[in-house]
Amino acid sequence: MISIRPLDLFAVDQLGPRARKCVYWQTDGQAGQAAPGDPAFEKEAWISHVSLEWGVCGQIARYGDRSTGAAFYAPPGMVPRAACFPTSPVGSDAILLAGMSIEHGAPAGALTSLLDAVVLDLRRRGIKAIEAFGVTSEHTGEVMSRDTCGSDSCIATTGFLIEHGFTVVAEHETHPRLRLDIESEHLWKADVERALDQLFAERGFATRKLGVLSGASARSTVDTPSAGSQSR
C-alpha cells in the first residue's frame, strides 16, 4: 500500500534520488544552468527556506520501505521557475504545484495519492486554490536545468491535471496553466472516501480504483467482491 507523509525538515533524507536532486523549479532556466554546485544541497536549502518561512512544502510517497515519489508546492514568489512559463503569472490567491515526480518502479496511483495529499494539506491551511503548469503529451521538452531533470520529468501532464479536477485558465500549446479551486464540499467527499478506503483495506476488500483524485474531482469508484464496480 502506498503511504504518504509530509515533507518537513526531518524527512528530506527520505526523498528518492530523482526528487532529491531535481532543481528544475529552484532555478530560473537561465542564470544557474551551467553554474557549479550540488543540486541535492540546493534542493535541501530550498526546502529548508520554504519550510521555515511558510510551512510544509511537499509530500512524500512510500511503498514498503522505499520512496516512490514526491510532490512540492509553495507560494509562487518562493519558486524561481514560476515566472518563466509563457502562461505566468500564477494567481495571487493560489499556491503553485512546483514539481511532481515518481521514482523508477513506482506503483500505479502514486501521483494521484500525492496530489490528494497536497489538496488535503492545503485545505487544512485555508488555501483557496492550487495552480499548476501542465505539459501536453505532444511536448518533448528540453533539459532546462543542470541536474538534467527537464520540464517533462517533474511537470504533470495536462491530461492528468484535468482528470483530477483542474481546469485550464490560460491556454498554451505546450504549457497551459491550470487551476483547482479547493471546495469544501468536494473535499468533504474525499475525507469520506479516504475513510472507506481504509475500512475496505482493513477488511481485506479491494479499494476504489486508483487514478482518480476524489478530493479534487469528486469522481471515484469502489470495487467490492460482492457488488463489482459501483460509481459514486
mmCIF file with all atom_site columns, N, CA, C and O in Angstrom, residues 174-228:
data_model
loop_
_atom_site.group_PDB
_atom_site.id
_atom_site.type_symbol
_atom_site.label_atom_id
_atom_site.label_alt_id
_atom_site.label_comp_id
_atom_site.label_asym_id
_atom_site.label_entity_id
_atom_site.label_seq_id
_atom_site.pdbx_PDB_ins_code
_atom_site.Cartn_x
_atom_site.Cartn_y
_atom_site.Cartn_z
_atom_site.occupancy
_atom_site.B_iso_or_equiv
_atom_site.pdbx_formal_charge
_atom_site.auth_seq_id
_atom_site.auth_comp_id
_atom_site.auth_asym_id
_atom_site.auth_atom_id
_atom_site.pdbx_PDB_model_num
ATOM 1   N N  . THR A 1 174 ? 1.910   24.162 -25.389 1.00 0.00 ? 174 THR A N  1
ATOM 2   C CA . THR A 1 174 ? 2.691   23.158 -24.665 1.00 0.00 ? 174 THR A CA 1
ATOM 3   C C  . THR A 1 174 ? 2.562   23.250 -23.151 1.00 0.00 ? 174 THR A C  1
ATOM 4   O O  . THR A 1 174 ? 2.600   22.247 -22.458 1.00 0.00 ? 174 THR A O  1
ATOM 5   N N  . HIS A 1 175 ? 2.414   24.467 -22.599 1.00 0.00 ? 175 HIS A N  1
ATOM 6   C CA . HIS A 1 175 ? 2.408   24.628 -21.149 1.00 0.00 ? 175 HIS A CA 1
ATOM 7   C C  . HIS A 1 175 ? 1.250   25.505 -20.679 1.00 0.00 ? 175 HIS A C  1
ATOM 8   O O  . HIS A 1 175 ? 1.444   26.651 -20.269 1.00 0.00 ? 175 HIS A O  1
ATOM 9   N N  . PRO A 1 176 ? 0.037   24.983 -20.724 1.00 0.00 ? 176 PRO A N  1
ATOM 10  C CA . PRO A 1 176 ? -1.095  25.750 -20.195 1.00 0.00 ? 176 PRO A CA 1
ATOM 11  C C  . PRO A 1 176 ? -0.994  25.861 -18.675 1.00 0.00 ? 176 PRO A C  1
ATOM 12  O O  . PRO A 1 176 ? -0.303  25.074 -18.020 1.00 0.00 ? 176 PRO A O  1
ATOM 13  N N  . ARG A 1 177 ? -1.687  26.844 -18.137 1.00 0.00 ? 177 ARG A N  1
ATOM 14  C CA . ARG A 1 177 ? -1.786  26.981 -16.678 1.00 0.00 ? 177 ARG A CA 1
ATOM 15  C C  . ARG A 1 177 ? -3.172  26.536 -16.253 1.00 0.00 ? 177 ARG A C  1
ATOM 16  O O  . ARG A 1 177 ? -4.173  26.906 -16.866 1.00 0.00 ? 177 ARG A O  1
ATOM 17  N N  . LEU A 1 178 ? -3.217  25.717 -15.209 1.00 0.00 ? 178 LEU A N  1
ATOM 18  C CA . LEU A 1 178 ? -4.478  25.147 -14.749 1.00 0.00 ? 178 LEU A CA 1
ATOM 19  C C  . LEU A 1 178 ? -4.710  25.507 -13.286 1.00 0.00 ? 178 LEU A C  1
ATOM 20  O O  . LEU A 1 178 ? -3.767  25.839 -12.558 1.00 0.00 ? 178 LEU A O  1
ATOM 21  N N  . ARG A 1 179 ? -5.958  25.411 -12.874 1.00 0.00 ? 179 ARG A N  1
ATOM 22  C CA . ARG A 1 179 ? -6.341  25.823 -11.523 1.00 0.00 ? 179 ARG A CA 1
ATOM 23  C C  . ARG A 1 179 ? -7.337  24.835 -10.915 1.00 0.00 ? 179 ARG A C  1
ATOM 24  O O  . ARG A 1 179 ? -8.211  24.316 -11.616 1.00 0.00 ? 179 ARG A O  1
ATOM 25  N N  . LEU A 1 180 ? -7.175  24.600 -9.641  1.00 0.00 ? 180 LEU A N  1
ATOM 26  C CA . LEU A 1 180 ? -8.119  23.799 -8.874  1.00 0.00 ? 180 LEU A CA 1
ATOM 27  C C  . LEU A 1 180 ? -8.574  24.631 -7.682  1.00 0.00 ? 180 LEU A C  1
ATOM 28  O O  . LEU A 1 180 ? -7.780  24.964 -6.806  1.00 0.00 ? 180 LEU A O  1
ATOM 29  N N  . ASP A 1 181 ? -9.842  25.006 -7.679  1.00 0.00 ? 181 ASP A N  1
ATOM 30  C CA . ASP A 1 181 ? -10.405 25.697 -6.526  1.00 0.00 ? 181 ASP A CA 1
ATOM 31  C C  . ASP A 1 181 ? -10.746 24.662 -5.466  1.00 0.00 ? 181 ASP A C  1
ATOM 32  O O  . ASP A 1 181 ? -11.435 23.671 -5.753  1.00 0.00 ? 181 ASP A O  1
ATOM 33  N N  . ILE A 1 182 ? -10.261 24.878 -4.263  1.00 0.00 ? 182 ILE A N  1
ATOM 34  C CA . ILE A 1 182 ? -10.446 23.908 -3.193  1.00 0.00 ? 182 ILE A CA 1
ATOM 35  C C  . ILE A 1 182 ? -11.814 24.140 -2.568  1.00 0.00 ? 182 ILE A C  1
ATOM 36  O O  . ILE A 1 182 ? -11.994 25.048 -1.760  1.00 0.00 ? 182 ILE A O  1
ATOM 37  N N  . GLU A 1 183 ? -12.766 23.309 -2.940  1.00 0.00 ? 183 GLU A N  1
ATOM 38  C CA . GLU A 1 183 ? -14.137 23.447 -2.476  1.00 0.00 ? 183 GLU A CA 1
ATOM 39  C C  . GLU A 1 183 ? -14.386 22.486 -1.322  1.00 0.00 ? 183 GLU A C  1
ATOM 40  O O  . GLU A 1 183 ? -14.098 21.302 -1.406  1.00 0.00 ? 183 GLU A O  1
ATOM 41  N N  . SER A 1 184 ? -14.938 23.012 -0.267  1.00 0.00 ? 184 SER A N  1
ATOM 42  C CA . SER A 1 184 ? -15.134 22.203 0.935   1.00 0.00 ? 184 SER A CA 1
ATOM 43  C C  . SER A 1 184 ? -16.041 21.000 0.683   1.00 0.00 ? 184 SER A C  1
ATOM 44  O O  . SER A 1 184 ? -15.838 19.925 1.234   1.00 0.00 ? 184 SER A O  1
ATOM 45  N N  . GLU A 1 185 ? -17.048 21.150 -0.187  1.00 0.00 ? 185 GLU A N  1
ATOM 46  C CA . GLU A 1 185 ? -17.959 20.039 -0.442  1.00 0.00 ? 185 GLU A CA 1
ATOM 47  C C  . GLU A 1 185 ? -17.228 18.875 -1.094  1.00 0.00 ? 185 GLU A C  1
ATOM 48  O O  . GLU A 1 185 ? -17.375 17.724 -0.691  1.00 0.00 ? 185 GLU A O  1
ATOM 49  N N  . HIS A 1 186 ? -16.427 19.177 -2.109  1.00 0.00 ? 186 HIS A N  1
ATOM 50  C CA . HIS A 1 186 ? -15.684 18.120 -2.779  1.00 0.00 ? 186 HIS A CA 1
ATOM 51  C C  . HIS A 1 186 ? -14.701 17.459 -1.832  1.00 0.00 ? 186 HIS A C  1
ATOM 52  O O  . HIS A 1 186 ? -14.521 16.251 -1.847  1.00 0.00 ? 186 HIS A O  1
ATOM 53  N N  . LEU A 1 187 ? -14.039 18.246 -1.004  1.00 0.00 ? 187 LEU A N  1
ATOM 54  C CA . LEU A 1 187 ? -13.024 17.681 -0.140  1.00 0.00 ? 187 LEU A CA 1
ATOM 55  C C  . LEU A 1 187 ? -13.637 16.949 1.043   1.00 0.00 ? 187 LEU A C  1
ATOM 56  O O  . LEU A 1 187 ? -13.040 16.040 1.591   1.00 0.00 ? 187 LEU A O  1
ATOM 57  N N  . TRP A 1 188 ? -14.855 17.318 1.415   1.00 0.00 ? 188 TRP A N  1
ATOM 58  C CA . TRP A 1 188 ? -15.561 16.510 2.405   1.00 0.00 ? 188 TRP A CA 1
ATOM 59  C C  . TRP A 1 188 ? -15.782 15.106 1.852   1.00 0.00 ? 188 TRP A C  1
ATOM 60  O O  . TRP A 1 188 ? -15.623 14.111 2.549   1.00 0.00 ? 188 TRP A O  1
ATOM 61  N N  . LYS A 1 189 ? -16.145 15.017 0.585   1.00 0.00 ? 189 LYS A N  1
ATOM 62  C CA . LYS A 1 189 ? -16.308 13.706 -0.036  1.00 0.00 ? 189 LYS A CA 1
ATOM 63  C C  . LYS A 1 189 ? -14.989 12.945 -0.046  1.00 0.00 ? 189 LYS A C  1
ATOM 64  O O  . LYS A 1 189 ? -14.970 11.724 0.115   1.00 0.00 ? 189 LYS A O  1
ATOM 65  N N  . ALA A 1 190 ? -13.887 13.658 -0.219  1.00 0.00 ? 190 ALA A N  1
ATOM 66  C CA . ALA A 1 190 ? -12.583 12.997 -0.211  1.00 0.00 ? 190 ALA A CA 1
ATOM 67  C C  . ALA A 1 190 ? -12.304 12.381 1.150   1.00 0.00 ? 190 ALA A C  1
ATOM 68  O O  . ALA A 1 190 ? -11.785 11.267 1.246   1.00 0.00 ? 190 ALA A O  1
ATOM 69  N N  . ASP A 1 191 ? -12.646 13.093 2.223   1.00 0.00 ? 191 ASP A N  1
ATOM 70  C CA . ASP A 1 191 ? -12.439 12.558 3.564   1.00 0.00 ? 191 ASP A CA 1
ATOM 71  C C  . ASP A 1 191 ? -13.263 11.288 3.771   1.00 0.00 ? 191 ASP A C  1
ATOM 72  O O  . ASP A 1 191 ? -12.802 10.316 4.365   1.00 0.00 ? 191 ASP A O  1
ATOM 73  N N  . VAL A 1 192 ? -14.512 11.299 3.307   1.00 0.00 ? 192 VAL A N  1
ATOM 74  C CA . VAL A 1 192 ? -15.367 10.129 3.428   1.00 0.00 ? 192 VAL A CA 1
ATOM 75  C C  . VAL A 1 192 ? -14.773 8.960  2.668   1.00 0.00 ? 192 VAL A C  1
ATOM 76  O O  . VAL A 1 192 ? -14.709 7.825  3.155   1.00 0.00 ? 192 VAL A O  1
ATOM 77  N N  . GLU A 1 193 ? -14.331 9.222  1.428   1.00 0.00 ? 193 GLU A N  1
ATOM 78  C CA . GLU A 1 193 ? -13.795 8.143  0.607   1.00 0.00 ? 193 GLU A CA 1
ATOM 79  C C  . GLU A 1 193 ? -12.478 7.616  1.164   1.00 0.00 ? 193 GLU A C  1
ATOM 80  O O  . GLU A 1 193 ? -12.184 6.426  1.069   1.00 0.00 ? 193 GLU A O  1
ATOM 81  N N  . ARG A 1 194 ? -11.692 8.493  1.768   1.00 0.00 ? 194 ARG A N  1
ATOM 82  C CA . ARG A 1 194 ? -10.449 8.039  2.397   1.00 0.00 ? 194 ARG A CA 1
ATOM 83  C C  . ARG A 1 194 ? -10.779 7.073  3.538   1.00 0.00 ? 194 ARG A C  1
ATOM 84  O O  . ARG A 1 194 ? -10.114 6.042  3.715   1.00 0.00 ? 194 ARG A O  1
ATOM 85  N N  . ALA A 1 195 ? -11.792 7.402  4.332   1.00 0.00 ? 195 ALA A N  1
ATOM 86  C CA . ALA A 1 195 ? -12.193 6.526  5.422   1.00 0.00 ? 195 ALA A CA 1
ATOM 87  C C  . ALA A 1 195 ? -12.698 5.190  4.891   1.00 0.00 ? 195 ALA A C  1
ATOM 88  O O  . ALA A 1 195 ? -12.418 4.129  5.468   1.00 0.00 ? 195 ALA A O  1
ATOM 89  N N  . LEU A 1 196 ? -13.449 5.232  3.782   1.00 0.00 ? 196 LEU A N  1
ATOM 90  C CA . LEU A 1 196 ? -13.932 3.992  3.174   1.00 0.00 ? 196 LEU A CA 1
ATOM 91  C C  . LEU A 1 196 ? -12.774 3.142  2.676   1.00 0.00 ? 196 LEU A C  1
ATOM 92  O O  . LEU A 1 196 ? -12.765 1.917  2.833   1.00 0.00 ? 196 LEU A O  1
ATOM 93  N N  . ASP A 1 197 ? -11.775 3.785  2.053   1.00 0.00 ? 197 ASP A N  1
ATOM 94  C CA . ASP A 1 197 ? -10.604 3.051  1.578   1.00 0.00 ? 197 ASP A CA 1
ATOM 95  C C  . ASP A 1 197 ? -9.929  2.310  2.725   1.00 0.00 ? 197 ASP A C  1
ATOM 96  O O  . ASP A 1 197 ? -9.546  1.142  2.607   1.00 0.00 ? 197 ASP A O  1
ATOM 97  N N  . GLN A 1 198 ? -9.768  3.011  3.844   1.00 0.00 ? 198 GLN A N  1
ATOM 98  C CA . GLN A 1 198 ? -9.113  2.406  4.999   1.00 0.00 ? 198 GLN A CA 1
ATOM 99  C C  . GLN A 1 198 ? -9.929  1.233  5.537   1.00 0.00 ? 198 GLN A C  1
ATOM 100 O O  . GLN A 1 198 ? -9.386  0.184  5.879   1.00 0.00 ? 198 GLN A O  1
ATOM 101 N N  . LEU A 1 199 ? -11.264 1.405  5.585   1.00 0.00 ? 199 LEU A N  1
ATOM 102 C CA . LEU A 1 199 ? -12.134 0.343  6.060   1.00 0.00 ? 199 LEU A CA 1
ATOM 103 C C  . LEU A 1 199 ? -12.048 -0.883 5.164   1.00 0.00 ? 199 LEU A C  1
ATOM 104 O O  . LEU A 1 199 ? -11.906 -2.015 5.651   1.00 0.00 ? 199 LEU A O  1
ATOM 105 N N  . PHE A 1 200 ? -12.116 -0.666 3.840   1.00 0.00 ? 200 PHE A N  1
ATOM 106 C CA . PHE A 1 200 ? -12.028 -1.795 2.914   1.00 0.00 ? 200 PHE A CA 1
ATOM 107 C C  . PHE A 1 200 ? -10.686 -2.508 3.036   1.00 0.00 ? 200 PHE A C  1
ATOM 108 O O  . PHE A 1 200 ? -10.609 -3.730 2.971   1.00 0.00 ? 200 PHE A O  1
ATOM 109 N N  . ALA A 1 201 ? -9.607  -1.721 3.192   1.00 0.00 ? 201 ALA A N  1
ATOM 110 C CA . ALA A 1 201 ? -8.279  -2.321 3.321   1.00 0.00 ? 201 ALA A CA 1
ATOM 111 C C  . ALA A 1 201 ? -8.200  -3.178 4.577   1.00 0.00 ? 201 ALA A C  1
ATOM 112 O O  . ALA A 1 201 ? -7.634  -4.283 4.559   1.00 0.00 ? 201 ALA A O  1
ATOM 113 N N  . GLU A 1 202 ? -8.765  -2.690 5.672   1.00 0.00 ? 202 GLU A N  1
ATOM 114 C CA . GLU A 1 202 ? -8.733  -3.443 6.928   1.00 0.00 ? 202 GLU A CA 1
ATOM 115 C C  . GLU A 1 202 ? -9.544  -4.729 6.831   1.00 0.00 ? 202 GLU A C  1
ATOM 116 O O  . GLU A 1 202 ? -9.204  -5.737 7.459   1.00 0.00 ? 202 GLU A O  1
ATOM 117 N N  . ARG A 1 203 ? -10.619 -4.696 6.033   1.00 0.00 ? 203 ARG A N  1
ATOM 118 C CA . ARG A 1 203 ? -11.471 -5.883 5.889   1.00 0.00 ? 203 ARG A CA 1
ATOM 119 C C  . ARG A 1 203 ? -10.993 -6.808 4.774   1.00 0.00 ? 203 ARG A C  1
ATOM 120 O O  . ARG A 1 203 ? -11.602 -7.847 4.522   1.00 0.00 ? 203 ARG A O  1
ATOM 121 N N  . GLY A 1 204 ? -9.932  -6.416 4.082   1.00 0.00 ? 204 GLY A N  1
ATOM 122 C CA . GLY A 1 204 ? -9.391  -7.271 3.033   1.00 0.00 ? 204 GLY A CA 1
ATOM 123 C C  . GLY A 1 204 ? -10.065 -7.138 1.696   1.00 0.00 ? 204 GLY A C  1
ATOM 124 O O  . GLY A 1 204 ? -9.878  -7.976 0.817   1.00 0.00 ? 204 GLY A O  1
ATOM 125 N N  . PHE A 1 205 ? -10.885 -6.069 1.507   1.00 0.00 ? 205 PHE A N  1
ATOM 126 C CA . PHE A 1 205 ? -11.546 -5.847 0.232   1.00 0.00 ? 205 PHE A CA 1
ATOM 127 C C  . PHE A 1 205 ? -10.675 -4.978 -0.657  1.00 0.00 ? 205 PHE A C  1
ATOM 128 O O  . PHE A 1 205 ? -9.827  -4.240 -0.186  1.00 0.00 ? 205 PHE A O  1
ATOM 129 N N  . ALA A 1 206 ? -10.956 -5.047 -1.955  1.00 0.00 ? 206 ALA A N  1
ATOM 130 C CA . ALA A 1 206 ? -10.277 -4.148 -2.896  1.00 0.00 ? 206 ALA A CA 1
ATOM 131 C C  . ALA A 1 206 ? -10.823 -2.742 -2.698  1.00 0.00 ? 206 ALA A C  1
ATOM 132 O O  . ALA A 1 206 ? -12.023 -2.539 -2.535  1.00 0.00 ? 206 ALA A O  1
ATOM 133 N N  . THR A 1 207 ? -9.951  -1.753 -2.723  1.00 0.00 ? 207 THR A N  1
ATOM 134 C CA . THR A 1 207 ? -10.376 -0.365 -2.553  1.00 0.00 ? 207 THR A CA 1
ATOM 135 C C  . THR A 1 207 ? -10.728 0.249  -3.889  1.00 0.00 ? 207 THR A C  1
ATOM 136 O O  . THR A 1 207 ? -10.605 -0.384 -4.934  1.00 0.00 ? 207 THR A O  1
ATOM 137 N N  . ARG A 1 208 ? -11.152 1.526  -3.847  1.00 0.00 ? 208 ARG A N  1
ATOM 138 C CA . ARG A 1 208 ? -11.541 2.213  -5.073  1.00 0.00 ? 208 ARG A CA 1
ATOM 139 C C  . ARG A 1 208 ? -10.383 2.223  -6.070  1.00 0.00 ? 208 ARG A C  1
ATOM 140 O O  . ARG A 1 208 ? -9.221  2.152  -5.694  1.00 0.00 ? 208 ARG A O  1
ATOM 141 N N  . LYS A 1 209 ? -10.720 2.313  -7.330  1.00 0.00 ? 209 LYS A N  1
ATOM 142 C CA . LYS A 1 209 ? -9.711  2.304  -8.374  1.00 0.00 ? 209 LYS A CA 1
ATOM 143 C C  . LYS A 1 209 ? -8.799  3.509  -8.241  1.00 0.00 ? 209 LYS A C  1
ATOM 144 O O  . LYS A 1 209 ? -9.260  4.619  -8.018  1.00 0.00 ? 209 LYS A O  1
ATOM 145 N N  . LEU A 1 210 ? -7.499  3.269  -8.374  1.00 0.00 ? 210 LEU A N  1
ATOM 146 C CA . LEU A 1 210 ? -6.552  4.364  -8.374  1.00 0.00 ? 210 LEU A CA 1
ATOM 147 C C  . LEU A 1 210 ? -6.626  5.106  -9.703  1.00 0.00 ? 210 LEU A C  1
ATOM 148 O O  . LEU A 1 210 ? -7.042  4.563  -10.699 1.00 0.00 ? 210 LEU A O  1
ATOM 149 N N  . GLY A 1 211 ? -6.191  6.359  -9.688  1.00 0.00 ? 211 GLY A N  1
ATOM 150 C CA . GLY A 1 211 ? -6.172  7.112  -10.931 1.00 0.00 ? 211 GLY A CA 1
ATOM 151 C C  . GLY A 1 211 ? -7.145  8.255  -10.942 1.00 0.00 ? 211 GLY A C  1
ATOM 152 O O  . GLY A 1 211 ? -7.187  9.016  -11.886 1.00 0.00 ? 211 GLY A O  1
ATOM 153 N N  . VAL A 1 212 ? -7.969  8.371  -9.887  1.00 0.00 ? 212 VAL A N  1
ATOM 154 C CA . VAL A 1 212 ? -8.918  9.485  -9.810  1.00 0.00 ? 212 VAL A CA 1
ATOM 155 C C  . VAL A 1 212 ? -8.754  10.153 -8.468  1.00 0.00 ? 212 VAL A C  1
ATOM 156 O O  . VAL A 1 212 ? -8.851  9.499  -7.440  1.00 0.00 ? 212 VAL A O  1
ATOM 157 N N  . LEU A 1 213 ? -8.491  11.413 -8.446  1.00 0.00 ? 213 LEU A N  1
ATOM 158 C CA . LEU A 1 213 ? -8.345  12.150 -7.206  1.00 0.00 ? 213 LEU A CA 1
ATOM 159 C C  . LEU A 1 213 ? -9.722  12.599 -6.743  1.00 0.00 ? 213 LEU A C  1
ATOM 160 O O  . LEU A 1 213 ? -10.256 13.588 -7.205  1.00 0.00 ? 213 LEU A O  1
ATOM 161 N N  . SER A 1 214 ? -10.299 11.859 -5.816  1.00 0.00 ? 214 SER A N  1
ATOM 162 C CA . SER A 1 214 ? -11.660 12.168 -5.391  1.00 0.00 ? 214 SER A CA 1
ATOM 163 C C  . SER A 1 214 ? -11.739 13.515 -4.718  1.00 0.00 ? 214 SER A C  1
ATOM 164 O O  . SER A 1 214 ? -12.752 14.195 -4.782  1.00 0.00 ? 214 SER A O  1
ATOM 165 N N  . GLY A 1 215 ? -10.671 13.931 -4.035  1.00 0.00 ? 215 GLY A N  1
ATOM 166 C CA . GLY A 1 215 ? -10.706 15.201 -3.342  1.00 0.00 ? 215 GLY A CA 1
ATOM 167 C C  . GLY A 1 215 ? -10.839 16.376 -4.279  1.00 0.00 ? 215 GLY A C  1
ATOM 168 O O  . GLY A 1 215 ? -11.394 17.404 -3.914  1.00 0.00 ? 215 GLY A O  1
ATOM 169 N N  . ALA A 1 216 ? -10.340 16.266 -5.481  1.00 0.00 ? 216 ALA A N  1
ATOM 170 C CA . ALA A 1 216 ? -10.408 17.373 -6.421  1.00 0.00 ? 216 ALA A CA 1
ATOM 171 C C  . ALA A 1 216 ? -11.643 17.288 -7.303  1.00 0.00 ? 216 ALA A C  1
ATOM 172 O O  . ALA A 1 216 ? -12.343 18.261 -7.534  1.00 0.00 ? 216 ALA A O  1
ATOM 173 N N  . SER A 1 217 ? -11.901 16.108 -7.815  1.00 0.00 ? 217 SER A N  1
ATOM 174 C CA . SER A 1 217 ? -12.939 15.984 -8.829  1.00 0.00 ? 217 SER A CA 1
ATOM 175 C C  . SER A 1 217 ? -14.214 15.342 -8.332  1.00 0.00 ? 217 SER A C  1
ATOM 176 O O  . SER A 1 217 ? -15.234 15.351 -9.008  1.00 0.00 ? 217 SER A O  1
ATOM 177 N N  . ALA A 1 218 ? -14.143 14.740 -7.127  1.00 0.00 ? 218 ALA A N  1
ATOM 178 C CA . ALA A 1 218 ? -15.303 14.034 -6.567  1.00 0.00 ? 218 ALA A CA 1
ATOM 179 C C  . ALA A 1 218 ? -15.821 12.997 -7.543  1.00 0.00 ? 218 ALA A C  1
ATOM 180 O O  . ALA A 1 218 ? -17.011 12.754 -7.642  1.00 0.00 ? 218 ALA A O  1
ATOM 181 N N  . ARG A 1 219 ? -14.877 12.357 -8.291  1.00 0.00 ? 219 ARG A N  1
ATOM 182 C CA . ARG A 1 219 ? -15.267 11.283 -9.195  1.00 0.00 ? 219 ARG A CA 1
ATOM 183 C C  . ARG A 1 219 ? -14.430 10.071 -8.832  1.00 0.00 ? 219 ARG A C  1
ATOM 184 O O  . ARG A 1 219 ? -13.217 10.089 -8.973  1.00 0.00 ? 219 ARG A O  1
ATOM 185 N N  . SER A 1 220 ? -15.037 9.025  -8.327  1.00 0.00 ? 220 SER A N  1
ATOM 186 C CA . SER A 1 220 ? -14.282 7.825  -7.987  1.00 0.00 ? 220 SER A CA 1
ATOM 187 C C  . SER A 1 220 ? -15.199 6.619  -8.057  1.00 0.00 ? 220 SER A C  1
ATOM 188 O O  . SER A 1 220 ? -16.410 6.731  -8.142  1.00 0.00 ? 220 SER A O  1
ATOM 189 N N  . THR A 1 221 ? -14.597 5.442  -7.995  1.00 0.00 ? 221 THR A N  1
ATOM 190 C CA . THR A 1 221 ? -15.379 4.217  -7.982  1.00 0.00 ? 221 THR A CA 1
ATOM 191 C C  . THR A 1 221 ? -14.889 3.337  -6.867  1.00 0.00 ? 221 THR A C  1
ATOM 192 O O  . THR A 1 221 ? -13.751 3.438  -6.420  1.00 0.00 ? 221 THR A O  1
ATOM 193 N N  . VAL A 1 222 ? -15.737 2.436  -6.393  1.00 0.00 ? 222 VAL A N  1
ATOM 194 C CA . VAL A 1 222 ? -15.361 1.467  -5.384  1.00 0.00 ? 222 VAL A CA 1
ATOM 195 C C  . VAL A 1 222 ? -15.614 0.087  -5.936  1.00 0.00 ? 222 VAL A C  1
ATOM 196 O O  . VAL A 1 222 ? -16.683 -0.182 -6.497  1.00 0.00 ? 222 VAL A O  1
ATOM 197 N N  . ASP A 1 223 ? -14.639 -0.799 -5.793  1.00 0.00 ? 223 ASP A N  1
ATOM 198 C CA . ASP A 1 223 ? -14.800 -2.174 -6.227  1.00 0.00 ? 223 ASP A CA 1
ATOM 199 C C  . ASP A 1 223 ? -14.919 -3.061 -5.004  1.00 0.00 ? 223 ASP A C  1
ATOM 200 O O  . ASP A 1 223 ? -14.088 -3.001 -4.099  1.00 0.00 ? 223 ASP A O  1
ATOM 201 N N  . THR A 1 224 ? -15.922 -3.888 -4.947  1.00 0.00 ? 224 THR A N  1
ATOM 202 C CA . THR A 1 224 ? -16.058 -4.873 -3.876  1.00 0.00 ? 224 THR A CA 1
ATOM 203 C C  . THR A 1 224 ? -16.305 -6.227 -4.491  1.00 0.00 ? 224 THR A C  1
ATOM 204 O O  . THR A 1 224 ? -16.856 -6.326 -5.597  1.00 0.00 ? 224 THR A O  1
ATOM 205 N N  . PRO A 1 225 ? -15.920 -7.307 -3.802  1.00 0.00 ? 225 PRO A N  1
ATOM 206 C CA . PRO A 1 225 ? -16.137 -8.632 -4.381  1.00 0.00 ? 225 PRO A CA 1
ATOM 207 C C  . PRO A 1 225 ? -17.602 -8.943 -4.632  1.00 0.00 ? 225 PRO A C  1
ATOM 208 O O  . PRO A 1 225 ? -17.939 -9.681 -5.532  1.00 0.00 ? 225 PRO A O  1
ATOM 209 N N  . SER A 1 226 ? -18.507 -8.378 -3.825  1.00 0.00 ? 226 SER A N  1
ATOM 210 C CA . SER A 1 226 ? -19.901 -8.744 -3.947  1.00 0.00 ? 226 SER A CA 1
ATOM 211 C C  . SER A 1 226 ? -20.682 -7.913 -4.946  1.00 0.00 ? 226 SER A C  1
ATOM 212 O O  . SER A 1 226 ? -21.602 -8.384 -5.579  1.00 0.00 ? 226 SER A O  1
ATOM 213 N N  . ALA A 1 227 ? -20.313 -6.668 -5.055  1.00 0.00 ? 227 ALA A N  1
ATOM 214 C CA . ALA A 1 227 ? -21.122 -5.755 -5.876  1.00 0.00 ? 227 ALA A CA 1
ATOM 215 C C  . ALA A 1 227 ? -20.443 -5.329 -7.146  1.00 0.00 ? 227 ALA A C  1
ATOM 216 O O  . ALA A 1 227 ? -21.014 -4.643 -7.958  1.00 0.00 ? 227 ALA A O  1
ATOM 217 N N  . GLY A 1 228 ? -19.177 -5.726 -7.338  1.00 0.00 ? 228 GLY A N  1
ATOM 218 C CA . GLY A 1 228 ? -18.464 -5.284 -8.509  1.00 0.00 ? 228 GLY A CA 1
ATOM 219 C C  . GLY A 1 228 ? -18.141 -3.811 -8.416  1.00 0.00 ? 228 GLY A C  1
ATOM 220 O O  . GLY A 1 228 ? -17.999 -3.256 -7.348  1.00 0.00 ? 228 GLY A O  1
#
